[in-house]
Amino acid sequence: MKEFWPTMDFLKPRLIPMNRRRRIYEGKAKVLYEGPEPGTLIQHFKDDATAFNAKKHQIIDGKGVLNNRISEFIFQHLNNIGVPTHFIRRLNMREQLIKEVEIIPLEVVVRNVAAGSLSTRLGLEEGTQLPRSIIEFYYKNDGLNDPMVSEEHITAFGWASPQEIDDIMALAIRVNDFLSGLFLGVGIRLIDFKMETGRLWEGEMMRIVVADEISPDSCRLWDVKSNDKMDKDRFRRDLGGVVEAYTEVARRLGIMQESEATRPTGPQLVQ
Ligand code: TMP
């Protein structure tokens, strides 16, 4: 019997040690590994912060853990209200199990209030309420610095079909409505955010789902009372206190216990 086992390896549970998992893709702030089953991936959140197409780079201890938890919270709620996402479940402090999708090469930005590149482009004072929410598309291409594109470019170059653009815009509006309410309820104004989408194949059927992450790295979040920035602009603009701001977002959303979020990583003084 014993000599049979080597040929029956397929019966053993497929546990892959961390260091031998196949790396599928490494981005600026995340790594994707092969998942435990076909059609799944593991999304790992790093502590790297980049801005201006990675010209500025820094390791911010604890950022990955916070973004993993905040993004889990948002994606789980989106799944619960029937907005389809790639998210399955969180696995540990830095990783989540996700469905493998074909990423559509567009960054979808939804803006409620003028800030950032919109303010620069159109000369609008940051903080000006927009007449209505505005959706913009950027072509995901680091070599080109993610240029803004129109629906004409998207369909002409075949990045997405007109029907897919409609689906993406409908998803973006639902995500914006959900996030605006969620954050307003905890005293945070959702200025704008970026989301990504992917094609999820289920047999012969395909549908567009929300992918990647939604976290303070990809949103502008301002405190309602003070207008303090609680997002990655703290890093982009050298304001400091990045982890403190992300921790406060997590705390207000009720994700992390205060003690857990602020627990020091080094030895603790026992009193
Ligand atoms: P922007 O004002 O710089 O165009 O940014 C709009 C929103 O998109 C803002 O919430 C930050 C987010 N964003 C990303 O998530 N990744 C990026 O590479 C950029 C440029 C912006």
PDB file of C-alpha atoms and ligand atoms in Angstrom:
ATOM      1  CA  MET A   1       0.000   0.000   0.000  1.00  0.00           C
ATOM      2  CA  LYS A   2       2.750   2.385   1.002  1.00  0.00           C
ATOM      3  CA  GLU A   3       4.397   2.302  -2.411  1.00  0.00           C
ATOM      4  CA  PHE A   4       1.109   3.466  -3.929  1.00  0.00           C
ATOM      5  CA  TRP A   5       1.187   6.825  -2.186  1.00  0.00           C
ATOM      6  CA  PRO A   6       3.727   8.564  -4.358  1.00  0.00           C
ATOM      7  CA  THR A   7       1.454   8.028  -7.381  1.00  0.00           C
ATOM      8  CA  MET A   8      -1.635   9.177  -5.464  1.00  0.00           C
ATOM      9  CA  ASP A   9      -0.359  12.652  -4.605  1.00  0.00           C
ATOM     10  CA  PHE A  10      -3.447  14.160  -6.159  1.00  0.00           C
ATOM     11  CA  LEU A  11      -5.484  12.878  -3.223  1.00  0.00           C
ATOM     12  CA  LYS A  12      -3.536  14.984  -0.730  1.00  0.00           C
ATOM     13  CA  PRO A  13      -4.808  18.450   0.129  1.00  0.00           C
ATOM     14  CA  ARG A  14      -3.054  21.050  -1.957  1.00  0.00           C
ATOM     15  CA  LEU A  15      -1.238  23.166   0.609  1.00  0.00           C
ATOM     16  CA  ILE A  16       1.385  25.346  -1.012  1.00  0.00           C
ATOM     17  CA  PRO A  17       4.064  26.856   1.233  1.00  0.00           C
ATOM     18  CA  MET A  18       4.091  30.672   1.022  1.00  0.00           C
ATOM     19  CA  ASN A  19       7.548  30.815  -0.568  1.00  0.00           C
ATOM     20  CA  ARG A  20       6.676  28.302  -3.297  1.00  0.00           C
ATOM     21  CA  ARG A  21       3.402  29.831  -4.444  1.00  0.00           C
ATOM     22  CA  ARG A  22       3.467  30.889  -8.056  1.00  0.00           C
ATOM     23  CA  ARG A  23       3.603  34.656  -8.402  1.00  0.00           C
ATOM     24  CA  ILE A  24       1.259  35.758 -11.164  1.00  0.00           C
ATOM     25  CA  TYR A  25       1.799  39.513 -11.079  1.00  0.00           C
ATOM     26  CA  GLU A  26       3.518  42.129  -8.930  1.00  0.00           C
ATOM     27  CA  GLY A  27       2.146  45.662  -8.880  1.00  0.00           C
ATOM     28  CA  LYS A  28       3.229  48.728  -6.937  1.00  0.00           C
ATOM     29  CA  ALA A  29       1.228  47.987  -3.791  1.00  0.00           C
ATOM     30  CA  LYS A  30       0.067  44.380  -4.253  1.00  0.00           C
ATOM     31  CA  VAL A  31       1.181  40.940  -5.391  1.00  0.00           C
ATOM     32  CA  LEU A  32      -1.084  38.335  -6.975  1.00  0.00           C
ATOM     33  CA  TYR A  33      -0.339  34.658  -6.357  1.00  0.00           C
ATOM     34  CA  GLU A  34      -1.879  31.540  -7.775  1.00  0.00           C
ATOM     35  CA  GLY A  35      -4.903  30.553  -5.675  1.00  0.00           C
ATOM     36  CA  PRO A  36      -5.750  27.211  -4.062  1.00  0.00           C
ATOM     37  CA  GLU A  37      -8.291  26.302  -6.766  1.00  0.00           C
ATOM     38  CA  PRO A  38      -8.551  27.052 -10.483  1.00  0.00           C
ATOM     39  CA  GLY A  39     -10.197  30.410 -11.081  1.00  0.00           C
ATOM     40  CA  THR A  40      -8.934  31.871  -7.788  1.00  0.00           C
ATOM     41  CA  LEU A  41      -5.987  34.083  -6.889  1.00  0.00           C
ATOM     42  CA  ILE A  42      -4.484  35.368  -3.660  1.00  0.00           C
ATOM     43  CA  GLN A  43      -4.154  39.150  -3.439  1.00  0.00           C
ATOM     44  CA  HIS A  44      -1.345  40.231  -1.083  1.00  0.00           C
ATOM     45  CA  PHE A  45      -1.178  43.825   0.202  1.00  0.00           C
ATOM     46  CA  LYS A  46       2.340  45.275   0.540  1.00  0.00           C
ATOM     47  CA  ASP A  47       3.420  48.266   2.636  1.00  0.00           C
ATOM     48  CA  ASP A  48       4.769  50.105  -0.427  1.00  0.00           C
ATOM     49  CA  ALA A  49       3.344  53.537  -1.181  1.00  0.00           C
ATOM     50  CA  THR A  50       3.991  55.121  -4.568  1.00  0.00           C
ATOM     51  CA  ALA A  51       2.880  58.321  -6.231  1.00  0.00           C
ATOM     52  CA  PHE A  52       3.454  60.145  -9.509  1.00  0.00           C
ATOM     53  CA  ASN A  53       3.876  56.856 -11.396  1.00  0.00           C
ATOM     54  CA  ALA A  54       6.250  55.453  -8.775  1.00  0.00           C
ATOM     55  CA  LYS A  55       8.666  58.415  -8.982  1.00  0.00           C
ATOM     56  CA  LYS A  56       7.978  58.763  -5.258  1.00  0.00           C
ATOM     57  CA  HIS A  57       8.225  55.561  -3.201  1.00  0.00           C
ATOM     58  CA  GLN A  58       8.223  54.737   0.485  1.00  0.00           C
ATOM     59  CA  ILE A  59       7.519  51.773   2.734  1.00  0.00           C
ATOM     60  CA  ILE A  60       4.829  52.665   5.250  1.00  0.00           C
ATOM     61  CA  ASP A  61       4.736  49.997   7.976  1.00  0.00           C
ATOM     62  CA  GLY A  62       1.238  48.667   8.485  1.00  0.00           C
ATOM     63  CA  LYS A  63      -0.386  50.224   5.390  1.00  0.00           C
ATOM     64  CA  GLY A  64      -0.901  46.844   3.691  1.00  0.00           C
ATOM     65  CA  VAL A  65      -2.635  45.380   6.725  1.00  0.00           C
ATOM     66  CA  LEU A  66      -4.986  48.375   6.956  1.00  0.00           C
ATOM     67  CA  ASN A  67      -5.825  48.383   3.237  1.00  0.00           C
ATOM     68  CA  ASN A  68      -6.485  44.624   3.308  1.00  0.00           C
ATOM     69  CA  ARG A  69      -9.006  45.099   6.128  1.00  0.00           C
ATOM     70  CA  ILE A  70     -10.653  48.253   4.746  1.00  0.00           C
ATOM     71  CA  SER A  71     -10.923  46.815   1.226  1.00  0.00           C
ATOM     72  CA  GLU A  72     -12.326  43.543   2.623  1.00  0.00           C
ATOM     73  CA  PHE A  73     -14.980  45.514   4.519  1.00  0.00           C
ATOM     74  CA  ILE A  74     -16.014  47.508   1.438  1.00  0.00           C
ATOM     75  CA  PHE A  75     -16.005  44.590  -1.021  1.00  0.00           C
ATOM     76  CA  GLN A  76     -17.937  42.329   1.397  1.00  0.00           C
ATOM     77  CA  HIS A  77     -20.606  45.025   1.755  1.00  0.00           C
ATOM     78  CA  LEU A  78     -20.743  45.496  -2.033  1.00  0.00           C
ATOM     79  CA  ASN A  79     -21.227  41.727  -2.483  1.00  0.00           C
ATOM     80  CA  ASN A  80     -23.975  41.831   0.170  1.00  0.00           C
ATOM     81  CA  ILE A  81     -25.932  44.568  -1.648  1.00  0.00           C
ATOM     82  CA  GLY A  82     -25.648  42.804  -4.998  1.00  0.00           C
ATOM     83  CA  VAL A  83     -22.792  44.768  -6.540  1.00  0.00           C
ATOM     84  CA  PRO A  84     -20.634  41.938  -7.932  1.00  0.00           C
ATOM     85  CA  THR A  85     -16.932  41.966  -7.010  1.00  0.00           C
ATOM     86  CA  HIS A  86     -13.959  39.624  -7.317  1.00  0.00           C
ATOM     87  CA  PHE A  87     -13.717  39.308  -3.514  1.00  0.00           C
ATOM     88  CA  ILE A  88     -14.268  35.896  -1.869  1.00  0.00           C
ATOM     89  CA  ARG A  89     -12.813  36.193   1.644  1.00  0.00           C
ATOM     90  CA  ARG A  90      -9.896  37.513   3.650  1.00  0.00           C
ATOM     91  CA  LEU A  91      -7.280  34.856   4.438  1.00  0.00           C
ATOM     92  CA  ASN A  92      -4.966  36.625   6.877  1.00  0.00           C
ATOM     93  CA  MET A  93      -3.570  40.029   7.846  1.00  0.00           C
ATOM     94  CA  ARG A  94      -2.247  40.799   4.360  1.00  0.00           C
ATOM     95  CA  GLU A  95      -4.051  38.469   1.978  1.00  0.00           C
ATOM     96  CA  GLN A  96      -7.437  37.832   0.488  1.00  0.00           C
ATOM     97  CA  LEU A  97      -8.831  35.122  -1.752  1.00  0.00           C
ATOM     98  CA  ILE A  98     -10.282  36.556  -4.962  1.00  0.00           C
ATOM     99  CA  LYS A  99     -11.841  35.301  -8.183  1.00  0.00           C
ATOM    100  CA  GLU A 100      -9.554  35.442 -11.197  1.00  0.00           C
ATOM    101  CA  VAL A 101     -10.858  38.017 -13.659  1.00  0.00           C
ATOM    102  CA  GLU A 102      -9.642  39.525 -16.915  1.00  0.00           C
ATOM    103  CA  ILE A 103      -8.795  43.060 -15.837  1.00  0.00           C
ATOM    104  CA  ILE A 104     -10.213  45.751 -18.118  1.00  0.00           C
ATOM    105  CA  PRO A 105      -7.291  48.175 -18.645  1.00  0.00           C
ATOM    106  CA  LEU A 106      -9.161  51.239 -17.355  1.00  0.00           C
ATOM    107  CA  GLU A 107      -9.011  53.199 -14.116  1.00  0.00           C
ATOM    108  CA  VAL A 108     -12.540  54.377 -13.475  1.00  0.00           C
ATOM    109  CA  VAL A 109     -12.550  57.579 -11.407  1.00  0.00           C
ATOM    110  CA  VAL A 110     -15.757  58.913  -9.867  1.00  0.00           C
ATOM    111  CA  ARG A 111     -15.700  62.478  -8.542  1.00  0.00           C
ATOM    112  CA  ASN A 112     -18.196  64.223  -6.277  1.00  0.00           C
ATOM    113  CA  VAL A 113     -16.073  67.210  -5.252  1.00  0.00           C
ATOM    114  CA  ALA A 114     -13.274  68.927  -7.197  1.00  0.00           C
ATOM    115  CA  ALA A 115      -9.759  67.900  -6.153  1.00  0.00           C
ATOM    116  CA  GLY A 116      -6.473  66.606  -7.516  1.00  0.00           C
ATOM    117  CA  SER A 117      -6.019  66.424 -11.268  1.00  0.00           C
ATOM    118  CA  LEU A 118      -9.534  67.736 -11.993  1.00  0.00           C
ATOM    119  CA  SER A 119      -8.839  70.899 -10.019  1.00  0.00           C
ATOM    120  CA  THR A 120      -5.539  71.352 -11.830  1.00  0.00           C
ATOM    121  CA  ARG A 121      -6.976  70.634 -15.295  1.00  0.00           C
ATOM    122  CA  LEU A 122     -10.044  72.873 -15.022  1.00  0.00           C
ATOM    123  CA  GLY A 123      -8.825  75.448 -12.504  1.00  0.00           C
ATOM    124  CA  LEU A 124     -11.421  74.529  -9.888  1.00  0.00           C
ATOM    125  CA  GLU A 125     -10.726  75.211  -6.239  1.00  0.00           C
ATOM    126  CA  GLU A 126     -10.272  71.953  -4.297  1.00  0.00           C
ATOM    127  CA  GLY A 127     -13.380  71.273  -2.226  1.00  0.00           C
ATOM    128  CA  THR A 128     -15.856  72.759  -4.747  1.00  0.00           C
ATOM    129  CA  GLN A 129     -18.971  70.563  -4.903  1.00  0.00           C
ATOM    130  CA  LEU A 130     -19.497  69.348  -8.484  1.00  0.00           C
ATOM    131  CA  PRO A 131     -22.908  69.912 -10.154  1.00  0.00           C
ATOM    132  CA  ARG A 132     -23.232  66.137 -10.336  1.00  0.00           C
ATOM    133  CA  SER A 133     -21.004  63.083  -9.946  1.00  0.00           C
ATOM    134  CA  ILE A 134     -18.584  62.781 -12.846  1.00  0.00           C
ATOM    135  CA  ILE A 135     -17.104  59.544 -14.196  1.00  0.00           C
ATOM    136  CA  GLU A 136     -13.731  59.606 -15.954  1.00  0.00           C
ATOM    137  CA  PHE A 137     -11.692  56.853 -17.601  1.00  0.00           C
ATOM    138  CA  TYR A 138      -7.914  56.539 -17.626  1.00  0.00           C
ATOM    139  CA  TYR A 139      -6.042  53.987 -19.741  1.00  0.00           C
ATOM    140  CA  LYS A 140      -4.002  51.756 -17.412  1.00  0.00           C
ATOM    141  CA  ASN A 141      -0.528  52.061 -18.872  1.00  0.00           C
ATOM    142  CA  ASP A 142       2.407  53.108 -16.694  1.00  0.00           C
ATOM    143  CA  GLY A 143       4.599  53.735 -19.759  1.00  0.00           C
ATOM    144  CA  LEU A 144       2.116  56.418 -20.839  1.00  0.00           C
ATOM    145  CA  ASN A 145       1.388  57.700 -17.303  1.00  0.00           C
ATOM    146  CA  ASP A 146      -2.253  56.436 -17.313  1.00  0.00           C
ATOM    147  CA  PRO A 147      -3.659  59.030 -19.780  1.00  0.00           C
ATOM    148  CA  MET A 148      -7.298  60.117 -19.566  1.00  0.00           C
ATOM    149  CA  VAL A 149      -9.359  58.607 -22.396  1.00  0.00           C
ATOM    150  CA  SER A 150     -12.911  58.957 -23.693  1.00  0.00           C
ATOM    151  CA  GLU A 151     -15.498  56.313 -24.567  1.00  0.00           C
ATOM    152  CA  GLU A 152     -14.482  56.822 -28.198  1.00  0.00           C
ATOM    153  CA  HIS A 153     -10.911  55.703 -27.469  1.00  0.00           C
ATOM    154  CA  ILE A 154     -12.121  52.790 -25.362  1.00  0.00           C
ATOM    155  CA  THR A 155     -14.379  51.365 -28.056  1.00  0.00           C
ATOM    156  CA  ALA A 156     -12.115  52.228 -31.004  1.00  0.00           C
ATOM    157  CA  PHE A 157      -9.152  50.427 -29.464  1.00  0.00           C
ATOM    158  CA  GLY A 158     -11.306  47.560 -28.185  1.00  0.00           C
ATOM    159  CA  TRP A 159     -10.513  47.920 -24.466  1.00  0.00           C
ATOM    160  CA  ALA A 160     -14.238  47.536 -23.722  1.00  0.00           C
ATOM    161  CA  SER A 161     -17.429  47.358 -25.777  1.00  0.00           C
ATOM    162  CA  PRO A 162     -20.193  50.011 -25.591  1.00  0.00           C
ATOM    163  CA  GLN A 163     -22.310  47.547 -23.566  1.00  0.00           C
ATOM    164  CA  GLU A 164     -19.398  46.933 -21.182  1.00  0.00           C
ATOM    165  CA  ILE A 165     -18.879  50.694 -20.748  1.00  0.00           C
ATOM    166  CA  ASP A 166     -22.574  50.995 -19.797  1.00  0.00           C
ATOM    167  CA  ASP A 167     -22.147  48.158 -17.269  1.00  0.00           C
ATOM    168  CA  ILE A 168     -18.974  49.730 -15.847  1.00  0.00           C
ATOM    169  CA  MET A 169     -20.684  53.130 -15.459  1.00  0.00           C
ATOM    170  CA  ALA A 170     -23.700  51.539 -13.751  1.00  0.00           C
ATOM    171  CA  LEU A 171     -21.362  49.732 -11.330  1.00  0.00           C
ATOM    172  CA  ALA A 172     -19.383  52.925 -10.697  1.00  0.00           C
ATOM    173  CA  ILE A 173     -22.561  54.855  -9.808  1.00  0.00           C
ATOM    174  CA  ARG A 174     -23.726  52.128  -7.420  1.00  0.00           C
ATOM    175  CA  VAL A 175     -20.298  51.943  -5.760  1.00  0.00           C
ATOM    176  CA  ASN A 176     -20.222  55.752  -5.442  1.00  0.00           C
ATOM    177  CA  ASP A 177     -23.695  55.875  -3.854  1.00  0.00           C
ATOM    178  CA  PHE A 178     -22.831  53.084  -1.430  1.00  0.00           C
ATOM    179  CA  LEU A 179     -19.431  54.505  -0.464  1.00  0.00           C
ATOM    180  CA  SER A 180     -20.722  58.085  -0.111  1.00  0.00           C
ATOM    181  CA  GLY A 181     -23.379  56.939   2.373  1.00  0.00           C
ATOM    182  CA  LEU A 182     -21.057  54.568   4.213  1.00  0.00           C
ATOM    183  CA  PHE A 183     -18.421  57.248   4.770  1.00  0.00           C
ATOM    184  CA  LEU A 184     -20.848  60.092   5.496  1.00  0.00           C
ATOM    185  CA  GLY A 185     -22.296  57.940   8.273  1.00  0.00           C
ATOM    186  CA  VAL A 186     -18.911  58.000  10.012  1.00  0.00           C
ATOM    187  CA  GLY A 187     -18.169  61.685   9.441  1.00  0.00           C
ATOM    188  CA  ILE A 188     -16.126  61.316   6.245  1.00  0.00           C
ATOM    189  CA  ARG A 189     -16.751  63.045   2.907  1.00  0.00           C
ATOM    190  CA  LEU A 190     -16.052  60.920  -0.186  1.00  0.00           C
ATOM    191  CA  ILE A 191     -14.405  63.428  -2.527  1.00  0.00           C
ATOM    192  CA  ASP A 192     -13.510  60.957  -5.286  1.00  0.00           C
ATOM    193  CA  PHE A 193     -12.243  57.416  -5.795  1.00  0.00           C
ATOM    194  CA  LYS A 194     -10.746  55.101  -8.372  1.00  0.00           C
ATOM    195  CA  MET A 195     -11.991  51.598  -9.084  1.00  0.00           C
ATOM    196  CA  GLU A 196     -11.070  48.845 -11.488  1.00  0.00           C
ATOM    197  CA  THR A 197     -13.245  46.253 -13.153  1.00  0.00           C
ATOM    198  CA  GLY A 198     -12.738  42.831 -14.665  1.00  0.00           C
ATOM    199  CA  ARG A 199     -14.521  40.229 -16.769  1.00  0.00           C
ATOM    200  CA  LEU A 200     -15.598  37.231 -14.726  1.00  0.00           C
ATOM    201  CA  TRP A 201     -16.268  34.130 -16.763  1.00  0.00           C
ATOM    202  CA  GLU A 202     -18.827  31.687 -15.402  1.00  0.00           C
ATOM    203  CA  GLY A 203     -19.064  28.921 -17.987  1.00  0.00           C
ATOM    204  CA  GLU A 204     -20.269  30.527 -21.206  1.00  0.00           C
ATOM    205  CA  MET A 205     -21.473  33.639 -19.384  1.00  0.00           C
ATOM    206  CA  MET A 206     -19.417  36.732 -18.666  1.00  0.00           C
ATOM    207  CA  ARG A 207     -20.140  39.632 -16.380  1.00  0.00           C
ATOM    208  CA  ILE A 208     -18.271  42.718 -15.276  1.00  0.00           C
ATOM    209  CA  VAL A 209     -17.310  42.850 -11.597  1.00  0.00           C
ATOM    210  CA  VAL A 210     -15.490  45.342  -9.366  1.00  0.00           C
ATOM    211  CA  ALA A 211     -11.863  44.230  -8.911  1.00  0.00           C
ATOM    212  CA  ASP A 212      -8.528  45.334  -7.371  1.00  0.00           C
ATOM    213  CA  GLU A 213      -9.001  47.259  -4.100  1.00  0.00           C
ATOM    214  CA  ILE A 214     -10.941  50.164  -2.655  1.00  0.00           C
ATOM    215  CA  SER A 215      -9.028  51.728   0.229  1.00  0.00           C
ATOM    216  CA  PRO A 216      -7.631  55.088   1.370  1.00  0.00           C
ATOM    217  CA  ASP A 217      -4.936  54.485  -1.293  1.00  0.00           C
ATOM    218  CA  SER A 218      -7.563  54.824  -4.018  1.00  0.00           C
ATOM    219  CA  CYS A 219     -10.055  57.307  -2.492  1.00  0.00           C
ATOM    220  CA  ARG A 220      -9.992  60.911  -1.330  1.00  0.00           C
ATOM    221  CA  LEU A 221     -11.547  61.009   2.129  1.00  0.00           C
ATOM    222  CA  TRP A 222     -11.942  64.250   4.084  1.00  0.00           C
ATOM    223  CA  ASP A 223     -13.130  64.607   7.652  1.00  0.00           C
ATOM    224  CA  VAL A 224     -16.556  66.277   7.491  1.00  0.00           C
ATOM    225  CA  LYS A 225     -15.843  68.772  10.291  1.00  0.00           C
ATOM    226  CA  SER A 226     -12.178  69.675   9.833  1.00  0.00           C
ATOM    227  CA  ASN A 227     -11.655  68.796   6.119  1.00  0.00           C
ATOM    228  CA  ASP A 228      -8.523  66.902   7.254  1.00  0.00           C
ATOM    229  CA  LYS A 229      -7.283  64.485   4.611  1.00  0.00           C
ATOM    230  CA  MET A 230      -7.559  60.808   5.616  1.00  0.00           C
ATOM    231  CA  ASP A 231      -6.167  59.233   2.445  1.00  0.00           C
ATOM    232  CA  LYS A 232      -3.086  58.804   0.270  1.00  0.00           C
ATOM    233  CA  ASP A 233      -2.836  62.553  -0.376  1.00  0.00           C
ATOM    234  CA  ARG A 234      -1.112  62.591   3.047  1.00  0.00           C
ATOM    235  CA  PHE A 235       1.712  60.657   1.359  1.00  0.00           C
ATOM    236  CA  ARG A 236       1.518  62.382  -2.073  1.00  0.00           C
ATOM    237  CA  ARG A 237       1.672  65.838  -0.431  1.00  0.00           C
ATOM    238  CA  ASP A 238       4.101  64.980   2.400  1.00  0.00           C
ATOM    239  CA  LEU A 239       1.551  65.725   5.126  1.00  0.00           C
ATOM    240  CA  GLY A 240       2.704  62.832   7.361  1.00  0.00           C
ATOM    241  CA  GLY A 241       0.494  60.683   9.587  1.00  0.00           C
ATOM    242  CA  VAL A 242      -0.486  58.231   6.826  1.00  0.00           C
ATOM    243  CA  VAL A 243      -0.928  55.163   9.045  1.00  0.00           C
ATOM    244  CA  GLU A 244      -2.678  57.230  11.715  1.00  0.00           C
ATOM    245  CA  ALA A 245      -5.198  58.503   9.126  1.00  0.00           C
ATOM    246  CA  TYR A 246      -5.858  55.035   7.628  1.00  0.00           C
ATOM    247  CA  THR A 247      -6.211  53.623  11.156  1.00  0.00           C
ATOM    248  CA  GLU A 248      -8.786  56.295  11.950  1.00  0.00           C
ATOM    249  CA  VAL A 249     -10.767  55.366   8.803  1.00  0.00           C
ATOM    250  CA  ALA A 250     -10.718  51.695   9.905  1.00  0.00           C
ATOM    251  CA  ARG A 251     -11.679  52.635  13.455  1.00  0.00           C
ATOM    252  CA  ARG A 252     -14.626  54.785  12.365  1.00  0.00           C
ATOM    253  CA  LEU A 253     -15.879  52.005  10.104  1.00  0.00           C
ATOM    254  CA  GLY A 254     -15.741  49.717  13.155  1.00  0.00           C
ATOM    255  CA  ILE A 255     -13.290  47.380  11.436  1.00  0.00           C
ATOM    256  CA  MET A 256     -10.466  47.290  13.934  1.00  0.00           C
ATOM    257  CA  GLN A 257     -10.554  47.541  17.660  1.00  0.00           C
ATOM    258  CA  GLU A 258      -8.591  50.575  18.734  1.00  0.00           C
ATOM    259  CA  SER A 259      -6.164  48.344  20.635  1.00  0.00           C
ATOM    260  CA  GLU A 260      -5.656  46.132  17.569  1.00  0.00           C
ATOM    261  CA  ALA A 261      -5.135  49.007  15.160  1.00  0.00           C
ATOM    262  CA  THR A 262      -2.626  50.839  17.293  1.00  0.00           C
ATOM    263  CA  ARG A 263      -0.875  47.806  18.764  1.00  0.00           C
ATOM    264  CA  PRO A 264       2.890  48.384  18.561  1.00  0.00           C
ATOM    265  CA  THR A 265       4.828  45.781  16.587  1.00  0.00           C
ATOM    266  CA  GLY A 266       7.828  45.740  18.917  1.00  0.00           C
ATOM    267  CA  PRO A 267       8.096  44.470  22.511  1.00  0.00           C
ATOM    268  CA  GLN A 268       5.396  45.812  24.781  1.00  0.00           C
ATOM    269  CA  LEU A 269       5.938  47.343  28.173  1.00  0.00           C
ATOM    270  CA  VAL A 270       4.190  45.227  30.810  1.00  0.00           C
ATOM    271  CA  GLN A 271       3.022  47.453  33.646  1.00  0.00           C
TER     272      GLN A 271
HETATM  273  P1  TMP B   1      -6.551  62.379  -9.487  1.00  0.00           P
HETATM  274  O1  TMP B   1      -7.278  63.580  -8.989  1.00  0.00           O
HETATM  275  O2  TMP B   1      -5.085  62.395  -9.197  1.00  0.00           O
HETATM  276  O3  TMP B   1      -6.845  62.106 -10.944  1.00  0.00           O
HETATM  277  O4  TMP B   1      -7.124  61.106  -8.677  1.00  0.00           O
HETATM  278  C1  TMP B   1      -8.484  60.775  -8.685  1.00  0.00           C
HETATM  279  C2  TMP B   1      -8.740  59.637  -7.717  1.00  0.00           C
HETATM  280  O5  TMP B   1      -8.115  58.448  -8.177  1.00  0.00           O
HETATM  281  C3  TMP B   1      -8.197  59.860  -6.312  1.00  0.00           C
HETATM  282  O6  TMP B   1      -9.140  59.338  -5.388  1.00  0.00           O
HETATM  283  C4  TMP B   1      -6.939  59.068  -6.244  1.00  0.00           C
HETATM  284  C5  TMP B   1      -7.193  57.948  -7.215  1.00  0.00           C
HETATM  285  N1  TMP B   1      -6.000  57.530  -7.933  1.00  0.00           N
HETATM  286  C6  TMP B   1      -5.573  56.218  -7.834  1.00  0.00           C
HETATM  287  O7  TMP B   1      -6.149  55.418  -7.112  1.00  0.00           O
HETATM  288  N2  TMP B   1      -4.461  55.858  -8.547  1.00  0.00           N
HETATM  289  C7  TMP B   1      -3.788  56.699  -9.353  1.00  0.00           C
HETATM  290  O8  TMP B   1      -2.810  56.287  -9.986  1.00  0.00           O
HETATM  291  C8  TMP B   1      -4.255  58.047  -9.454  1.00  0.00           C
HETATM  292  C9  TMP B   1      -3.527  59.039 -10.339  1.00  0.00           C
HETATM  293  C10 TMP B   1      -5.360  58.419  -8.731  1.00  0.00           C
END
